[in-house]
XYZ file of C-alpha atoms in Angstrom:
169
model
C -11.548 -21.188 25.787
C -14.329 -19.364 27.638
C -17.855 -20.500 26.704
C -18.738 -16.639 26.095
C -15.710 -16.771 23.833
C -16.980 -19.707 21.754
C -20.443 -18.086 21.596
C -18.736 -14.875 20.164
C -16.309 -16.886 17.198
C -20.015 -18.783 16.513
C -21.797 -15.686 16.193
C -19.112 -14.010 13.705
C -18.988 -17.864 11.413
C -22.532 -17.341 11.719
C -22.538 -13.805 10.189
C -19.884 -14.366 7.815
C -23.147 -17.128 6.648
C -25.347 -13.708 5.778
C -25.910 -11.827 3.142
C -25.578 -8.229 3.447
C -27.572 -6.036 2.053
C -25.509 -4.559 -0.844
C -23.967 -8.193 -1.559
C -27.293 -9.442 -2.118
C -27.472 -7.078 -5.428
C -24.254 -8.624 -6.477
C -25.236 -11.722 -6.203
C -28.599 -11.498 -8.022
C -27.019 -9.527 -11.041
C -24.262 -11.823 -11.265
C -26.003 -15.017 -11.376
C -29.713 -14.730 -12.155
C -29.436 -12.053 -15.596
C -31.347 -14.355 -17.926
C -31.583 -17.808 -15.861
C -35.096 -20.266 -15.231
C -35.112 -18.918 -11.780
C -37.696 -16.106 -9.999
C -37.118 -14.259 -7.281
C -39.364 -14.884 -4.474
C -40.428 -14.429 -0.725
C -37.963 -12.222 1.340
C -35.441 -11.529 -2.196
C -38.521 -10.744 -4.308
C -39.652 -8.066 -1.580
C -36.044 -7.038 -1.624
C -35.628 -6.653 -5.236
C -39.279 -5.081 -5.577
C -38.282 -2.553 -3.005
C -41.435 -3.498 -0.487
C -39.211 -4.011 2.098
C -35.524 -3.509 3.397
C -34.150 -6.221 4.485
C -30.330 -5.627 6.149
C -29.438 -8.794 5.858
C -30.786 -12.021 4.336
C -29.711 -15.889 5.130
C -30.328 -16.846 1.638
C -31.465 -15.681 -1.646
C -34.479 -17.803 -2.663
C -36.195 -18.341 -5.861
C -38.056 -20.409 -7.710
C -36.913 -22.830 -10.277
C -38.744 -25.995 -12.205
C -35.238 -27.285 -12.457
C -32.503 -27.355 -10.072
C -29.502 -25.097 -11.033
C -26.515 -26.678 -9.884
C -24.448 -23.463 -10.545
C -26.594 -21.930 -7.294
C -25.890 -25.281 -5.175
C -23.119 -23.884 -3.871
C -23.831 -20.068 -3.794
C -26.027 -18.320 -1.181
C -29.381 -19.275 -2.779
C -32.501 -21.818 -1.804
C -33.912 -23.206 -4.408
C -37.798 -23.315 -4.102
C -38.723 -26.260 -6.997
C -42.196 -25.233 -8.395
C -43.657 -27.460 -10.926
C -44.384 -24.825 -13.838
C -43.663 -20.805 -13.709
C -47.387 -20.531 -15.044
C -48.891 -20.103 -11.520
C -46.277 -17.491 -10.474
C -47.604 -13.765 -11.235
C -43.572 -12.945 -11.762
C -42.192 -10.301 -14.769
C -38.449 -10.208 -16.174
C -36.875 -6.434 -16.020
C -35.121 -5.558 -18.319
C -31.580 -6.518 -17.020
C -33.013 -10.311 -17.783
C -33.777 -10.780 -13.580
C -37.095 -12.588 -13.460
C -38.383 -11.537 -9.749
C -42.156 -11.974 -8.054
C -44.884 -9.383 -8.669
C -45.680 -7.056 -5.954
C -49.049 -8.821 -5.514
C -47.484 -12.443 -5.591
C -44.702 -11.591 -3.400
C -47.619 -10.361 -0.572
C -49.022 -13.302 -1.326
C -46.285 -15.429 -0.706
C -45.232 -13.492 2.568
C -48.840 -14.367 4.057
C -48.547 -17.531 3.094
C -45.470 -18.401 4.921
C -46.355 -16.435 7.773
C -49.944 -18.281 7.666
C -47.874 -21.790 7.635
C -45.700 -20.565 10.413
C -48.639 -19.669 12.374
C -50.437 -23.260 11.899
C -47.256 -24.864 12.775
C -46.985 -22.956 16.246
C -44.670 -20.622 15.597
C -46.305 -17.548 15.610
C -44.991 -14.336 15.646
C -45.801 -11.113 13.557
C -43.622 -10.955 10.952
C -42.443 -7.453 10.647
C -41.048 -7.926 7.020
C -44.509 -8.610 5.509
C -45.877 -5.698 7.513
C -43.572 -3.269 5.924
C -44.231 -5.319 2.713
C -47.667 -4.195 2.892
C -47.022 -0.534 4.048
C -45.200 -0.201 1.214
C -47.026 -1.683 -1.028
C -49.580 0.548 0.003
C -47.961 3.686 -0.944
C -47.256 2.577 -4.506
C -51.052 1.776 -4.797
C -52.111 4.375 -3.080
C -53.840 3.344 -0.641
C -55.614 0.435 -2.894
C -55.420 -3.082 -1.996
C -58.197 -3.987 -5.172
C -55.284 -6.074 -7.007
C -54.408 -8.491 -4.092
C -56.224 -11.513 -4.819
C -56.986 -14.149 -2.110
C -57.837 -17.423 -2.701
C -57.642 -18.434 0.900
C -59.951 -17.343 3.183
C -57.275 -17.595 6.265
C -54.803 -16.180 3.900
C -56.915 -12.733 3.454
C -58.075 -13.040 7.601
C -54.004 -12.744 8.090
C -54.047 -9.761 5.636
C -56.984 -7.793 7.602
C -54.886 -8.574 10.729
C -51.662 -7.107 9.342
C -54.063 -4.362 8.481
C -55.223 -3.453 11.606
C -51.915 -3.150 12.769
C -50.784 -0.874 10.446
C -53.970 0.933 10.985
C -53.350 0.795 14.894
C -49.278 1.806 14.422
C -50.821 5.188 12.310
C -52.989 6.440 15.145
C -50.247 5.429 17.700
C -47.615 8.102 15.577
Protein backbone atom coordinates (compact mmCIF):
# COMPACT_ATOMS: atom_id res chain seq x y z
CA UNK A 1 0.00 0.00 0.00
CA UNK A 2 1.01 3.49 -1.13
CA UNK A 3 2.11 5.81 1.70
CA UNK A 4 -0.49 8.50 0.26
CA UNK A 5 -2.93 5.63 0.58
CA UNK A 6 -2.20 4.99 4.27
CA UNK A 7 -2.30 8.76 4.94
CA UNK A 8 -5.86 8.82 3.32
CA UNK A 9 -7.45 5.43 5.48
CA UNK A 10 -5.64 7.53 8.66
CA UNK A 11 -7.28 10.62 7.85
CA UNK A 12 -10.93 8.96 7.43
CA UNK A 13 -10.19 6.63 11.19
CA UNK A 14 -9.24 9.95 12.21
CA UNK A 15 -12.55 11.63 11.21
CA UNK A 16 -14.70 8.85 12.03
CA UNK A 17 -12.83 10.08 15.85
CA UNK A 18 -14.94 13.63 15.41
CA UNK A 19 -17.85 14.83 16.38
CA UNK A 20 -19.99 16.43 13.93
CA UNK A 21 -21.77 19.13 14.48
CA UNK A 22 -25.40 17.85 14.73
CA UNK A 23 -24.09 14.59 16.66
CA UNK A 24 -22.71 16.72 19.21
CA UNK A 25 -26.52 17.77 20.20
CA UNK A 26 -27.27 14.13 20.43
CA UNK A 27 -24.83 13.39 22.46
CA UNK A 28 -25.27 16.19 25.04
CA UNK A 29 -29.15 15.57 25.29
CA UNK A 30 -28.69 12.01 25.59
CA UNK A 31 -26.24 11.83 28.27
CA UNK A 32 -25.87 15.06 30.25
CA UNK A 33 -30.11 15.87 30.95
CA UNK A 34 -29.77 16.07 34.72
CA UNK A 35 -26.04 14.69 35.40
CA UNK A 36 -23.00 16.47 37.92
CA UNK A 37 -21.36 17.52 34.76
CA UNK A 38 -21.07 21.35 33.02
CA UNK A 39 -20.46 22.08 29.83
CA UNK A 40 -17.38 23.94 29.23
CA UNK A 41 -14.65 25.45 26.84
CA UNK A 42 -15.29 24.69 23.07
CA UNK A 43 -19.02 22.56 24.01
CA UNK A 44 -20.11 25.38 26.34
CA UNK A 45 -19.50 27.99 23.40
CA UNK A 46 -21.25 25.45 21.27
CA UNK A 47 -24.21 24.94 23.35
CA UNK A 48 -24.35 28.83 24.25
CA UNK A 49 -24.39 29.54 20.58
CA UNK A 50 -21.05 31.98 20.76
CA UNK A 51 -19.53 30.07 18.31
CA UNK A 52 -20.02 27.33 15.53
CA UNK A 53 -17.94 24.86 15.76
CA UNK A 54 -18.27 22.09 12.62
CA UNK A 55 -16.75 19.66 14.27
CA UNK A 56 -15.41 18.99 17.78
CA UNK A 57 -12.73 16.15 19.02
CA UNK A 58 -14.46 15.84 22.25
CA UNK A 59 -17.21 17.09 24.32
CA UNK A 60 -15.70 18.45 27.56
CA UNK A 61 -17.15 19.32 30.82
CA UNK A 62 -16.62 19.65 34.10
CA UNK A 63 -17.28 17.18 36.78
CA UNK A 64 -16.13 16.91 40.74
CA UNK A 65 -16.55 13.23 40.15
CA UNK A 66 -15.61 11.11 37.36
CA UNK A 67 -18.62 9.63 35.41
CA UNK A 68 -17.69 6.38 34.25
CA UNK A 69 -20.81 6.22 31.94
CA UNK A 70 -18.79 9.16 29.74
CA UNK A 71 -15.38 7.04 29.92
CA UNK A 72 -16.15 5.53 27.01
CA UNK A 73 -18.27 8.12 25.05
CA UNK A 74 -16.84 11.14 23.18
CA UNK A 75 -16.38 13.35 26.29
CA UNK A 76 -13.15 14.78 28.45
CA UNK A 77 -13.73 15.01 31.66
CA UNK A 78 -12.28 18.28 33.19
CA UNK A 79 -12.23 17.26 37.30
CA UNK A 80 -12.84 20.61 39.17
CA UNK A 81 -12.82 20.45 42.84
CA UNK A 82 -16.35 22.15 43.63
CA UNK A 83 -19.00 23.63 40.89
CA UNK A 84 -19.02 26.80 43.27
CA UNK A 85 -16.31 28.65 41.24
CA UNK A 86 -17.98 27.88 37.87
CA UNK A 87 -20.47 30.86 36.80
CA UNK A 88 -22.57 27.80 34.94
CA UNK A 89 -26.80 27.70 34.88
CA UNK A 90 -28.99 24.43 34.17
CA UNK A 91 -31.72 25.06 31.19
CA UNK A 92 -34.45 23.79 31.51
CA UNK A 93 -33.97 20.41 29.64
CA UNK A 94 -31.71 19.59 32.99
CA UNK A 95 -28.16 20.41 30.70
CA UNK A 96 -25.95 22.31 33.10
CA UNK A 97 -23.56 24.32 30.49
CA UNK A 98 -20.94 27.47 31.21
CA UNK A 99 -22.19 31.06 31.31
CA UNK A 100 -21.47 33.21 28.43
CA UNK A 101 -19.04 35.21 30.61
CA UNK A 102 -17.28 32.00 32.09
CA UNK A 103 -17.08 30.29 28.88
CA UNK A 104 -14.95 33.68 27.49
CA UNK A 105 -13.22 33.28 30.32
CA UNK A 106 -12.26 29.91 29.95
CA UNK A 107 -11.44 30.34 26.11
CA UNK A 108 -8.74 33.10 27.15
CA UNK A 109 -7.53 31.12 29.53
CA UNK A 110 -6.59 28.24 27.44
CA UNK A 111 -5.52 30.28 24.72
CA UNK A 112 -3.36 32.37 27.42
CA UNK A 113 -1.80 28.79 28.59
CA UNK A 114 -1.22 27.85 25.02
CA UNK A 115 0.50 31.01 24.42
CA UNK A 116 2.96 30.63 27.61
CA UNK A 117 3.64 27.18 26.56
CA UNK A 118 4.86 28.28 22.95
CA UNK A 119 2.23 27.46 21.03
CA UNK A 120 0.80 30.44 19.95
CA UNK A 121 -1.59 30.98 17.49
CA UNK A 122 -4.87 33.13 17.40
CA UNK A 123 -7.49 31.11 18.16
CA UNK A 124 -10.27 31.88 15.82
CA UNK A 125 -12.99 30.10 17.99
CA UNK A 126 -12.61 32.54 20.93
CA UNK A 127 -12.59 35.40 18.45
CA UNK A 128 -15.95 34.54 17.14
CA UNK A 129 -16.77 33.73 20.82
CA UNK A 130 -16.32 37.25 21.54
CA UNK A 131 -17.98 38.71 18.33
CA UNK A 132 -20.77 37.05 19.30
CA UNK A 133 -20.91 37.62 22.50
CA UNK A 134 -20.80 41.04 21.60
CA UNK A 135 -23.94 41.20 19.72
CA UNK A 136 -26.01 39.67 22.52
CA UNK A 137 -24.58 42.46 24.83
CA UNK A 138 -24.66 44.87 22.59
CA UNK A 139 -21.75 46.05 22.26
CA UNK A 140 -21.01 45.83 26.27
CA UNK A 141 -18.21 43.94 27.61
CA UNK A 142 -19.09 45.52 31.53
CA UNK A 143 -19.97 41.78 32.75
CA UNK A 144 -16.62 40.07 31.76
CA UNK A 145 -14.70 39.98 34.81
CA UNK A 146 -10.87 39.54 34.80
CA UNK A 147 -8.98 38.51 37.48
CA UNK A 148 -5.82 38.17 35.50
CA UNK A 149 -4.18 40.92 34.30
CA UNK A 150 -2.60 38.82 31.16
CA UNK A 151 -5.93 37.22 30.90
CA UNK A 152 -7.79 40.75 30.12
CA UNK A 153 -4.27 41.99 27.94
CA UNK A 154 -5.32 38.73 25.67
CA UNK A 155 -8.94 40.07 25.64
CA UNK A 156 -7.89 43.77 24.42
CA UNK A 157 -5.78 41.89 21.81
CA UNK A 158 -8.66 39.77 20.51
CA UNK A 159 -10.29 43.15 20.55
CA UNK A 160 -8.27 44.91 18.37
CA UNK A 161 -8.61 42.37 15.96
CA UNK A 162 -12.05 42.36 15.75
CA UNK A 163 -11.84 46.05 15.71
CA UNK A 164 -9.14 45.84 12.83
CA UNK A 165 -11.33 42.85 10.80
CA UNK A 166 -14.51 45.71 10.96
CA UNK A 167 -12.61 48.48 9.22
CA UNK A 168 -10.96 45.87 6.86
CA UNK A 169 -14.95 44.81 5.63
Amino acid sequence: MSLVWKAVINEVVQMRNIIEHDEFYELVNKYLINKPAVLAYSSAAEYRELAYCEYIEKIEVYVEDFLPELNELKFKQIKVDSFDGIDYAEDGKGIKCCSSEQVIYDLLQRDYEKNVRGEYSIAEETIQAIEVYSIYNKSSFSKLKFSNDEIKKLFEEYLKILQERDNYD
